[in-house]
Coordinates of C-alpha atoms in Angstrom, one line a residue:
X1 CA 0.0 0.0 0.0
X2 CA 1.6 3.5 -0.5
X3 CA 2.1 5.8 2.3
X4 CA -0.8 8.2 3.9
X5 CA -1.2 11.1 3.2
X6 CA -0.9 13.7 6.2
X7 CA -3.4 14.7 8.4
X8 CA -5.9 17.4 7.6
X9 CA -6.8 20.5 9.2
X10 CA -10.2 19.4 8.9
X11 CA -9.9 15.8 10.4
X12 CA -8.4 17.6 13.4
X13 CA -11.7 19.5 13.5
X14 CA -13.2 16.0 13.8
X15 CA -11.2 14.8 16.7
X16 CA -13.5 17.0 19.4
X17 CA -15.7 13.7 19.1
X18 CA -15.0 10.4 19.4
X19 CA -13.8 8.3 16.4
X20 CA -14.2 4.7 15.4
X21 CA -13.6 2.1 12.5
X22 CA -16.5 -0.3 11.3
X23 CA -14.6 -2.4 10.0
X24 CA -16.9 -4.3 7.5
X25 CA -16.9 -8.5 6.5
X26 CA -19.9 -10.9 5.9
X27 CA -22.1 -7.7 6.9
X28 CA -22.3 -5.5 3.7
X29 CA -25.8 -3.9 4.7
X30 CA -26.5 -0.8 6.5
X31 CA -30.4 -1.4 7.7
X32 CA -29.9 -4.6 11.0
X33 CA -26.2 -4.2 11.3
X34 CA -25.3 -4.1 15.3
X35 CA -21.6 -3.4 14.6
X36 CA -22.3 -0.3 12.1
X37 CA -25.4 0.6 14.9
X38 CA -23.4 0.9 17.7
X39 CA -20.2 2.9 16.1
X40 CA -22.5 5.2 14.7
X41 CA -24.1 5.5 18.3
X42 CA -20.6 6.5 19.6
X43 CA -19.4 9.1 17.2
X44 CA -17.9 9.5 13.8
X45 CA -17.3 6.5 12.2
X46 CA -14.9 5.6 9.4
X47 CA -16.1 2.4 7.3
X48 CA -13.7 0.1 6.1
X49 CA -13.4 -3.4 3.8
X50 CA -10.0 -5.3 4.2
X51 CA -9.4 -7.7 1.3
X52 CA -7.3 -10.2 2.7
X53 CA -6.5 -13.5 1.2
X54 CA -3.6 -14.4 4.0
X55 CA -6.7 -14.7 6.3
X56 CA -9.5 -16.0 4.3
X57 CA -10.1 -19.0 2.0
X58 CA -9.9 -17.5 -1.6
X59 CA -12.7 -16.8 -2.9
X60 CA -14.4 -18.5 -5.8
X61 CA -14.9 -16.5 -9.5
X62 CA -18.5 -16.2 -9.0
X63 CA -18.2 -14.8 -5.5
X64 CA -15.8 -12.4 -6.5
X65 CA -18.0 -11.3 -9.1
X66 CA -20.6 -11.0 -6.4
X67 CA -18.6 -9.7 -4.0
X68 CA -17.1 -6.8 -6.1
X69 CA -20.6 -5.6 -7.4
X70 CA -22.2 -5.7 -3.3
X71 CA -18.8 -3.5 -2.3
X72 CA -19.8 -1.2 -4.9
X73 CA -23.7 -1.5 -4.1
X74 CA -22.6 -0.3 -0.5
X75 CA -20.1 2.2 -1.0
X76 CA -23.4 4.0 -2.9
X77 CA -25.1 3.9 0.4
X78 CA -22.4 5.4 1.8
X79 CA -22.3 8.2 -0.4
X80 CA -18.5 7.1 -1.7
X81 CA -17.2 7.1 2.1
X82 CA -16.2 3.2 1.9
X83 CA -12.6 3.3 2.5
X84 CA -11.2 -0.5 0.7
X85 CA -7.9 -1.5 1.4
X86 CA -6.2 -5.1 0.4
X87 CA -3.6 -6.3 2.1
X88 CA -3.0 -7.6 5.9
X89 CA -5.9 -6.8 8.2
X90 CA -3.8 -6.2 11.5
X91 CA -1.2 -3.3 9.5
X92 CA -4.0 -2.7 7.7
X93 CA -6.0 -1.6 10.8
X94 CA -3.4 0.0 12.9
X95 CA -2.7 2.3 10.0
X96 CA -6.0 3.9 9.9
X97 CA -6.2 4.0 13.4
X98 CA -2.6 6.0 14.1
X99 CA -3.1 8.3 11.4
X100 CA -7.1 9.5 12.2
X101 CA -6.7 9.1 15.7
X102 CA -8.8 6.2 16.3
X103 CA -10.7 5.7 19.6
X104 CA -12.4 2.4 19.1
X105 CA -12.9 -0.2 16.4
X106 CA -16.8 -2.2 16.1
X107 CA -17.2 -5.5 13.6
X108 CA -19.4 -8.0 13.3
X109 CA -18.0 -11.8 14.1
X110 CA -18.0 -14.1 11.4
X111 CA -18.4 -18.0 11.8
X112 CA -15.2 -19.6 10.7
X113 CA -11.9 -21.2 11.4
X114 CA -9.4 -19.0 10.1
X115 CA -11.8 -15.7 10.5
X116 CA -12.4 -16.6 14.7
X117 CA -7.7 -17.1 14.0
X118 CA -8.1 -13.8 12.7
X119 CA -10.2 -12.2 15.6
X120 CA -7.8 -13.4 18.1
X121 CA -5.0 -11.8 16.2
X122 CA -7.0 -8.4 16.5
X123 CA -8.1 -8.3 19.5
X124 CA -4.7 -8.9 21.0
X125 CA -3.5 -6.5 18.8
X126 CA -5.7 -4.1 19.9
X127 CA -5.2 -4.8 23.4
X128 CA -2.0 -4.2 23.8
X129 CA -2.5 -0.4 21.5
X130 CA -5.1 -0.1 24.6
X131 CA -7.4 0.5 21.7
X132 CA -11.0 -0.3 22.4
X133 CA -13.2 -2.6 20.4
X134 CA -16.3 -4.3 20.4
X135 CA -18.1 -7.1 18.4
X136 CA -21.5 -8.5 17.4
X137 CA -23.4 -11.2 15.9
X138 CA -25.1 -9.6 12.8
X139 CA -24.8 -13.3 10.5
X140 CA -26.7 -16.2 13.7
X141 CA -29.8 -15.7 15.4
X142 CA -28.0 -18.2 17.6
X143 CA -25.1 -18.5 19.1
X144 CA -23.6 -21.6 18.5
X145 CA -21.8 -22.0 22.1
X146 CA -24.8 -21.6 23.6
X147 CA -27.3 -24.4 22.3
X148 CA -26.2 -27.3 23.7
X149 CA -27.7 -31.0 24.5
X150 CA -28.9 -31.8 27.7
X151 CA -25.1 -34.0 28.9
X152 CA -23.6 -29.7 28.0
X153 CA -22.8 -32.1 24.6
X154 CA -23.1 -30.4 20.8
X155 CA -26.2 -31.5 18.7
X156 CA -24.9 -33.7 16.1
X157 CA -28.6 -34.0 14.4
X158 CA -31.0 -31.6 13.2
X159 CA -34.2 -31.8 15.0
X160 CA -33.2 -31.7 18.1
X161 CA -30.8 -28.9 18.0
X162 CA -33.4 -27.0 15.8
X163 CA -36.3 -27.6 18.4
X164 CA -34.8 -28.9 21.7
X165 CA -31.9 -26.2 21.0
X166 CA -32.9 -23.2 19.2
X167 CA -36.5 -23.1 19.8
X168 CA -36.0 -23.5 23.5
X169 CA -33.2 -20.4 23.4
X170 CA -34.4 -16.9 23.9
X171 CA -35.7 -15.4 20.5
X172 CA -33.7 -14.5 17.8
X173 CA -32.8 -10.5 18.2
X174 CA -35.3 -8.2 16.5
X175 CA -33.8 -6.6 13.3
X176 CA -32.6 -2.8 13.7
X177 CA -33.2 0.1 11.6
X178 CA -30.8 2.2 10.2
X179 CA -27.8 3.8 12.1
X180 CA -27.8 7.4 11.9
X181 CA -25.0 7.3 10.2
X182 CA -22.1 10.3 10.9
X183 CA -19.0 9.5 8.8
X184 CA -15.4 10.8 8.5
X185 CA -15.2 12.8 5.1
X186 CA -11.4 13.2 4.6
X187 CA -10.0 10.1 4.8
X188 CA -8.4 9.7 1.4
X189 CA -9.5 6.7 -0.8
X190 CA -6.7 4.2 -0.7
X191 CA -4.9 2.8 -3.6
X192 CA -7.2 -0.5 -4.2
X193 CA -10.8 2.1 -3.9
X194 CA -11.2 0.5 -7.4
X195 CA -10.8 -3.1 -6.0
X196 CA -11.5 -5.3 -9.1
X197 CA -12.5 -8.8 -8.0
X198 CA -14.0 -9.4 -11.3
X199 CA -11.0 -9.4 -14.0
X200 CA -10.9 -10.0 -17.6
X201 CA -14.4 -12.4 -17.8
X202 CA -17.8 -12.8 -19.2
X203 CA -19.3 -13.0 -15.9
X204 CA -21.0 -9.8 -15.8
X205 CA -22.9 -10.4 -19.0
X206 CA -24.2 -13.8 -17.9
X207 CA -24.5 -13.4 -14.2
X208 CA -26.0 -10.1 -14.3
X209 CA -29.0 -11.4 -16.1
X210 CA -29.7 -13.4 -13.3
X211 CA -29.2 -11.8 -10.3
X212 CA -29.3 -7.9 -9.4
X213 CA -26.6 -7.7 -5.8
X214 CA -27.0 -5.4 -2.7
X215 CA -29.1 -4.9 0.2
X216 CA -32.0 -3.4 -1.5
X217 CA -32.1 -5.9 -4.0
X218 CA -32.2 -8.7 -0.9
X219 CA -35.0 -7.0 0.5
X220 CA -36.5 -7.3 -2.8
X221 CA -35.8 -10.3 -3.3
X222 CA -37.6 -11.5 0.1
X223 CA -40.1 -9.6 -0.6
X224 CA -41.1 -11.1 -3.7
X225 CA -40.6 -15.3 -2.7
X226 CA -43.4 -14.0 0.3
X227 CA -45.5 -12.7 -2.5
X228 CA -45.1 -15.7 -5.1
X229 CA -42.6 -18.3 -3.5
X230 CA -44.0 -18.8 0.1
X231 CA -47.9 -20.6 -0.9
X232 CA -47.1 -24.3 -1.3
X233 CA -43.5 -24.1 -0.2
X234 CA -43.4 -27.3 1.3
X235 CA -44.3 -29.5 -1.6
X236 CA -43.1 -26.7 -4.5
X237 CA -39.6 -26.4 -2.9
X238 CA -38.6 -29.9 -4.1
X239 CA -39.3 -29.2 -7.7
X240 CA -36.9 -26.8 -9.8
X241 CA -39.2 -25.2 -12.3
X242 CA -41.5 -23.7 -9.7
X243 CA -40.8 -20.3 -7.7
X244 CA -40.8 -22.1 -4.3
X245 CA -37.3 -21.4 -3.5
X246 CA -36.0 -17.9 -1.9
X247 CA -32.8 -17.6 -3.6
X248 CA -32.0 -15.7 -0.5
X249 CA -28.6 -17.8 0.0
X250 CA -25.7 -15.8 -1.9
X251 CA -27.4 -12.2 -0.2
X252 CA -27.0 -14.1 3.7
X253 CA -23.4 -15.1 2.8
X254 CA -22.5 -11.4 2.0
X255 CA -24.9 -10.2 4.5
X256 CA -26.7 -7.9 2.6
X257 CA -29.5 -8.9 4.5
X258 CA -29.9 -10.7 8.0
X259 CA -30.8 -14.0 9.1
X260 CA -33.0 -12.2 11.8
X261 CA -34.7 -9.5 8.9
X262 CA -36.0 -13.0 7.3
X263 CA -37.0 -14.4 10.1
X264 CA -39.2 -11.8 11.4
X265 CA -40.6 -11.4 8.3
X266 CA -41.7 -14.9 7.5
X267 CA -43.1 -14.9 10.8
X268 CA -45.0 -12.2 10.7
X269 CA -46.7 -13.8 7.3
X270 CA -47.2 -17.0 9.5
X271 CA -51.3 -16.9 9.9
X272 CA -51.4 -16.3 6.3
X273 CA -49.2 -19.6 4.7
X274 CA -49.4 -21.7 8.1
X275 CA -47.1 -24.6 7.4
X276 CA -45.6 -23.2 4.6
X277 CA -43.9 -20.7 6.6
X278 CA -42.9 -22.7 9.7
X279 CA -41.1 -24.8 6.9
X280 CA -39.3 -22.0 5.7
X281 CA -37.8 -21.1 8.6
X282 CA -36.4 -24.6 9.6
X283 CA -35.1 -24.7 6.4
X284 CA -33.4 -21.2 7.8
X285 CA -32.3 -23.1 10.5
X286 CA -30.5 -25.8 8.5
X287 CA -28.3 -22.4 7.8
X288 CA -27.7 -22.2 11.4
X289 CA -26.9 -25.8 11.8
X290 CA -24.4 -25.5 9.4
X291 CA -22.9 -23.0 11.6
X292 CA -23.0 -24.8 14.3
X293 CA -21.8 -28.1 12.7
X294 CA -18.4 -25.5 11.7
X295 CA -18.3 -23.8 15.1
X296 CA -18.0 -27.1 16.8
X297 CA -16.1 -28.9 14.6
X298 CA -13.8 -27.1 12.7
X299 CA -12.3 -29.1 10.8
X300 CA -15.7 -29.7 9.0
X301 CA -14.5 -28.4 5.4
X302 CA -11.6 -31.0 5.6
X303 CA -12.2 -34.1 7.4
X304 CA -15.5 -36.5 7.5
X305 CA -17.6 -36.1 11.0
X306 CA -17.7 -39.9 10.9
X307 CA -13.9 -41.0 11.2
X308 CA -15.0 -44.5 9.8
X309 CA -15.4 -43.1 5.9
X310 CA -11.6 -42.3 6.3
X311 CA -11.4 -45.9 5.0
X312 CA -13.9 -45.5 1.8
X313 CA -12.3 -46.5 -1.1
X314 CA -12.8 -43.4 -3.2
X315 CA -12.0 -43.5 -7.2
X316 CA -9.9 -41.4 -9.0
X317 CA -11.6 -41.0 -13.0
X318 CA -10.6 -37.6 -14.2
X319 CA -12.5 -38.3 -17.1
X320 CA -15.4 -38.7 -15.4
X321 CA -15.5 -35.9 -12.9
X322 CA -15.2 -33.3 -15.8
X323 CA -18.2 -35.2 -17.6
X324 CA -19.7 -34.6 -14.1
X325 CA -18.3 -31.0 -14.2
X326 CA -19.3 -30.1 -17.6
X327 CA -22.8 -31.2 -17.6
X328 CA -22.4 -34.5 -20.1
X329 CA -22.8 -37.1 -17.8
X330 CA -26.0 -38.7 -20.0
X331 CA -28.4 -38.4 -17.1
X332 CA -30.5 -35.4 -18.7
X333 CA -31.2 -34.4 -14.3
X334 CA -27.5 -34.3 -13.5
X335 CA -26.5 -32.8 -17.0
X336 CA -29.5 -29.6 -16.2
X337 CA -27.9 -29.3 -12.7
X338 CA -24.5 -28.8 -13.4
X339 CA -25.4 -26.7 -16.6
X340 CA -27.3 -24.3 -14.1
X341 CA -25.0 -23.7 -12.0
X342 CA -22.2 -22.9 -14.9
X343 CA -24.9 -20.5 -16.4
X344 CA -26.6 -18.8 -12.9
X345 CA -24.2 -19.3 -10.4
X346 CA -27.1 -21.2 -8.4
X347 CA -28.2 -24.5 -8.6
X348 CA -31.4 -26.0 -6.9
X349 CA -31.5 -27.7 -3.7
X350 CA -33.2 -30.6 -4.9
X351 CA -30.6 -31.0 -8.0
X352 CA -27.4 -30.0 -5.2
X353 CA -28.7 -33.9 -3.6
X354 CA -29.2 -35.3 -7.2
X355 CA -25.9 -34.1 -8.4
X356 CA -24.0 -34.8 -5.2
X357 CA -25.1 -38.3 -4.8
X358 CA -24.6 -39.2 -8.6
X359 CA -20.7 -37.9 -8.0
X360 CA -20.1 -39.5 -4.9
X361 CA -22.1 -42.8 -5.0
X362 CA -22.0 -43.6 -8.8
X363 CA -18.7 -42.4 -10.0
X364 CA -17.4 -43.2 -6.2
X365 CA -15.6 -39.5 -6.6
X366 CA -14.5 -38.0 -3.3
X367 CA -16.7 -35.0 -2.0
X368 CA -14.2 -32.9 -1.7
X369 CA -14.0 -32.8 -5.6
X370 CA -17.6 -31.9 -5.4
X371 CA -16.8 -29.5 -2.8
X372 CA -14.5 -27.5 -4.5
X373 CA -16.0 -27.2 -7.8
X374 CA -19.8 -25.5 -5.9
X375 CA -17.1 -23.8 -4.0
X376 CA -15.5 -22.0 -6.7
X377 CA -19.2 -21.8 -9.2
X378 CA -21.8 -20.8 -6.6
X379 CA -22.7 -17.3 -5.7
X380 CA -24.1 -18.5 -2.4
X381 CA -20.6 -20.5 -2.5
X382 CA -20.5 -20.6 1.8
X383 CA -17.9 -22.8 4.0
X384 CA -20.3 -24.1 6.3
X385 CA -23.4 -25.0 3.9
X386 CA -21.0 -25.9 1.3
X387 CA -19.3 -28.5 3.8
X388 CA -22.0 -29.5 5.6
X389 CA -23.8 -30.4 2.5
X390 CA -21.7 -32.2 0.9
X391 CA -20.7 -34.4 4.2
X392 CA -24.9 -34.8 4.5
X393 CA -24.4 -36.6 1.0
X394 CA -21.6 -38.5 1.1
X395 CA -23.5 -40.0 4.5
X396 CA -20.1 -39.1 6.4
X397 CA -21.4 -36.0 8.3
X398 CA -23.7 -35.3 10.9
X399 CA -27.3 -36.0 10.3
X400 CA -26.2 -37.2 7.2
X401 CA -28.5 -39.3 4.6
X402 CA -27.4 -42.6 5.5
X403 CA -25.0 -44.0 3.0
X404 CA -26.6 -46.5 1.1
X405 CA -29.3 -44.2 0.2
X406 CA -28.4 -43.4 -3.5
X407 CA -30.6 -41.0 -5.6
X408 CA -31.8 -42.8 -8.7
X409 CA -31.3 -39.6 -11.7
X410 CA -34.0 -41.6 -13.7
X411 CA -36.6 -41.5 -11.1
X412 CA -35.5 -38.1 -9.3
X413 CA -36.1 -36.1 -12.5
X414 CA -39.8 -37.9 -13.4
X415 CA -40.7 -37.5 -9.8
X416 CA -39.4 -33.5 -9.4
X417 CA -39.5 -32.4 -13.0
X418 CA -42.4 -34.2 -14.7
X419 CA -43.2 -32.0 -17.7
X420 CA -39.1 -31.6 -18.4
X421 CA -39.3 -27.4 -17.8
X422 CA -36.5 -27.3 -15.8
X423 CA -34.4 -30.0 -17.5
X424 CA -35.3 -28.8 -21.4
X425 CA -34.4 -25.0 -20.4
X426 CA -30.6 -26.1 -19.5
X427 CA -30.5 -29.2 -22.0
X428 CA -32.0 -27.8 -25.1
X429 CA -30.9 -30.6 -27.6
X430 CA -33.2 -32.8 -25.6
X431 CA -36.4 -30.5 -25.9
X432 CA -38.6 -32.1 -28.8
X433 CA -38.1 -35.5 -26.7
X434 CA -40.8 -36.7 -24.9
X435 CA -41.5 -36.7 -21.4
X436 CA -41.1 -40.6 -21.0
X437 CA -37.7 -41.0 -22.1
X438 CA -36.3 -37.5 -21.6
X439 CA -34.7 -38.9 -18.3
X440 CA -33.8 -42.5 -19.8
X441 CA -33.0 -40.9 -23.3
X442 CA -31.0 -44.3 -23.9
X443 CA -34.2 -46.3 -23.9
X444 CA -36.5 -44.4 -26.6
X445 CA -36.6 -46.3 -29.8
X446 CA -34.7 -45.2 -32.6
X447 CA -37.8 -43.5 -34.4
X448 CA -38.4 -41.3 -31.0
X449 CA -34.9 -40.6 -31.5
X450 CA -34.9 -40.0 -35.2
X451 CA -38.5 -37.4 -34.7
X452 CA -37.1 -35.7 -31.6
X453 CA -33.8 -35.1 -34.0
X454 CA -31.5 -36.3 -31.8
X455 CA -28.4 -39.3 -32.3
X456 CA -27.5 -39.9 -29.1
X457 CA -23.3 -39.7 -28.9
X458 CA -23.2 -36.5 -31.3
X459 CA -26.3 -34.8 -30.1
X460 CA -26.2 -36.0 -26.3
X461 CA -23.9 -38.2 -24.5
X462 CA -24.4 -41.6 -23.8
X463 CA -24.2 -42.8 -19.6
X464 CA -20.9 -42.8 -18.5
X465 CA -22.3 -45.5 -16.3
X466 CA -24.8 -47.9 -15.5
X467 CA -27.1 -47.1 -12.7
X468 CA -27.6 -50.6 -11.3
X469 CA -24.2 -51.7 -11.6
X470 CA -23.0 -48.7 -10.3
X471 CA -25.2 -48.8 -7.3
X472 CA -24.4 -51.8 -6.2
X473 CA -20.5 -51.3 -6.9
X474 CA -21.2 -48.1 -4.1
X475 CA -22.9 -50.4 -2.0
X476 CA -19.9 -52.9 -1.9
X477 CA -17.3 -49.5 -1.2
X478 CA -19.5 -49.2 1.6
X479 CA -19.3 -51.9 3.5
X480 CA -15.7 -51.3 4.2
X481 CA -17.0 -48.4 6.3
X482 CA -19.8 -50.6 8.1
X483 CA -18.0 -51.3 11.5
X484 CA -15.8 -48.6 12.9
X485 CA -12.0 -49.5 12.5

């Protein structure tokens, strides 16, 4: 970073009132923000985004895409006053707070390994400058130290820990308004103001006609599933052509809008959608368990919960994970999946279990493959859902699907998608097939074939495997994991 520039007779003007850092992360909204609140509350506040890659997994390309657009979505609402800086958070933050005089610095936890490392670092920093700070929870409605099992134990399953746990707790905190906010004007804009997380790509052509970023846009966004998503979310949720889904994940990983602002706002529609609503919000709370699962076990994006699938004998078919990858796989469900997520960033829930359990259980590819690849292609790409998701799969987490349960493609996609929308919109070649064979393509004779124009091999790949045989291979790689070694 170049150096400073000197103080201003101006800022020196400032100095009559206390002075503080927000120091922004997974929190890039103004409106429910504690940490931005309370700064605000104590005097002139200087906001500030640290880039750091020495202290944070790096990011994805489709989260940097999303990330640099929400930066610039909230330096708006700050009327330009977003100070970004890249490099090491701790010089980083001494820097600003030596040359403006700094009183005290406010952030907002977030829920990992190496950013809880990083806090630690701070906050003995800080100490010993004898510079005050304070921190919040602005991304939980619960803290995870505090919901714990009757034996003072971690919940290792859902249910419990969702209604023994949570729903037992106080209530989650009510959302706050905005801060009256009271800024610094003349700090100067650091070198990396024009931050570019985005580089020489086509994602902003084909993302942003999917998705519009930034907290007003997650309020919309909200707004809108309540209006059209939230009827019939119980049952519509599970199929992928319908508008049963909030698409609320990728603004809660940036935090452009609370877990607590949905909350209280699904509640509040609770008379009118009944169950509907009460399943939304444990689905809200599978986010939270997530969390949890990560805040208790740490080691959650690496190692399996269950020790005994350290013996599974995984496969190694680089052809076939980048047929998994690409979207050519022959099983028109799988293919549509993948193909969504290359195109939106996004994928389904439903097709996130199809997918998974087609890579793990019928190529027998390690999860960590499948990790990795949603890590790197999903806007909402998150270490705690991502990990916990793909352990529930692979049956080697907690509360997983139990590992012999594999999802059959064939019957997934005529059960979830049974008029084809979803799966003609991201396989097109397949879209004057008919509904009986559009998931078996394999198995239409050759005049359905020749009508719907299509030669399979040329047109549409053939399986890269056989479902039975491949099932019950899994099921034999299983049983090495049956009794604990």
């Amino acid at each position: 970073m170049g150096s400073n520039p000197t103080l201003s007779a101006s800022i020196i003007e400032v100095y009559m009132t206390t002075r503080s850092i927000h120091w922004f992360r997974e929190d890039l909204r103004l409106s429910d923000n504690p940490s931005l609140f309370e700064a605000c509350k104590s005097g002139h506040v200087i906001p500030i985004y640290i880039h750091d890659n020495c202290s944070t997994p790096e990011l994805g390309k489709v989260s940097r895409w999303w990330l640099h657009h929400s930066l610039a979505k909230l330096d708006k609402s700050l009327d330009g006053k977003l100070r970004i800086f890249t490099g090491d958070t701790t010089d980083i933050l001494m820097q600003v707070i030596t040359q403006y005089g700094v009183h005290k610095v406010f952030w907002n936890k977030v829920y990992s390994p190496e950013q809880f490392d990083l806090d630690v670092q701070v906050i003995s920093l800080l100490s010993e400058k004898n510079i005050l700070y304070e921190t919040y929870n602005a991304s939980l409605m619960w803290e995870p130290s505090q919901i714990l099992n009757q034996s003072d134990l971690p919940y290792k399953v859902f249910t419990p820990f969702f209604k023994k746990g949570c729903l037992s707790a106080p209530e989650p905190r009510y959302p706050l308004g905005l801060p009256d906010l009271k800024m610094i004007d003349d700090v100067p804009v650091p070198p990396s103001k024009s931050l570019d997380l985005v580089g020489e790509n086509d994602l902003n052509r084909t993302l942003g006609s999917y998705w519009s970023v930034g907290e007003d846009n997650a309020v919309s966004q909200l707004n809108m599933f309540i209006t059209r998503g939230l009827d019939n979310y119980k049952i519509g949720r599970d199929f992928p052509s319908l508008f049963n889904v909030s698409k609320l994940s990728p603004y809660l990983h940036f935090g452009e809008i609370s877990p607590n602002q949905v909350w209280y706002t699904v509640l509040k529609s609770n008379k009118e959608f009944g169950m509907d609503a009460d399943k939304f919000l444990s689905e809200l709370a599978w986010r939270e368990f997530s969390y949890y699962l990560l805040y208790h076990f740490p080691s959650l994006p690496q190692e399996n919960l269950q020790s005994r699938f350290n013996y599974f004998p995984w496969e190694s078919n680089t052809e076939n994970l980048v047929k998994w990858q690409a979207g050519i796989t022959g099983y028109p469900i799988v293919d549509a999946g993948m193909r969504e997520l290359m195109e939106t960033g996004y994928m389904h829930n439903r097709l996130r279990m199809i997918v998974g359990s087609f890579l793990i259980k019928n190529l027998l590819i390690h999860w960590h493959h499948g990790r990795d690849w949603f890590w790197n292609h999903l806007a909402d790409a998150d270490i705690a859902n991502n990990s916990a998701g793909w352990q529930w799969i692979a049956g080697c987490g907690a509360d997983a699907a139990p590992f012999f349960r594999v999802f059959n493609p064939i019957l997934q996609g005529k059960k979830f998608d049974p008029d084809g929308a979803y799966t003609k919109t991201y396989i097109p070649e397949l879209q004057n097939l008919p509904a009986e064979y559009l998931f078996n393509p394999w198995e239409a004779p050759q005049n359905i074939l020749d009508q719907s124009g299509i030669i399979l091999g040329k047109d549409y790949p053939l399986p890269i495997v056989d479902l039975k045989m491949s099932r019950i291979r899994a099921l034999k790689a299983f049983d090495h994991i049956k009794i604990d070694k």
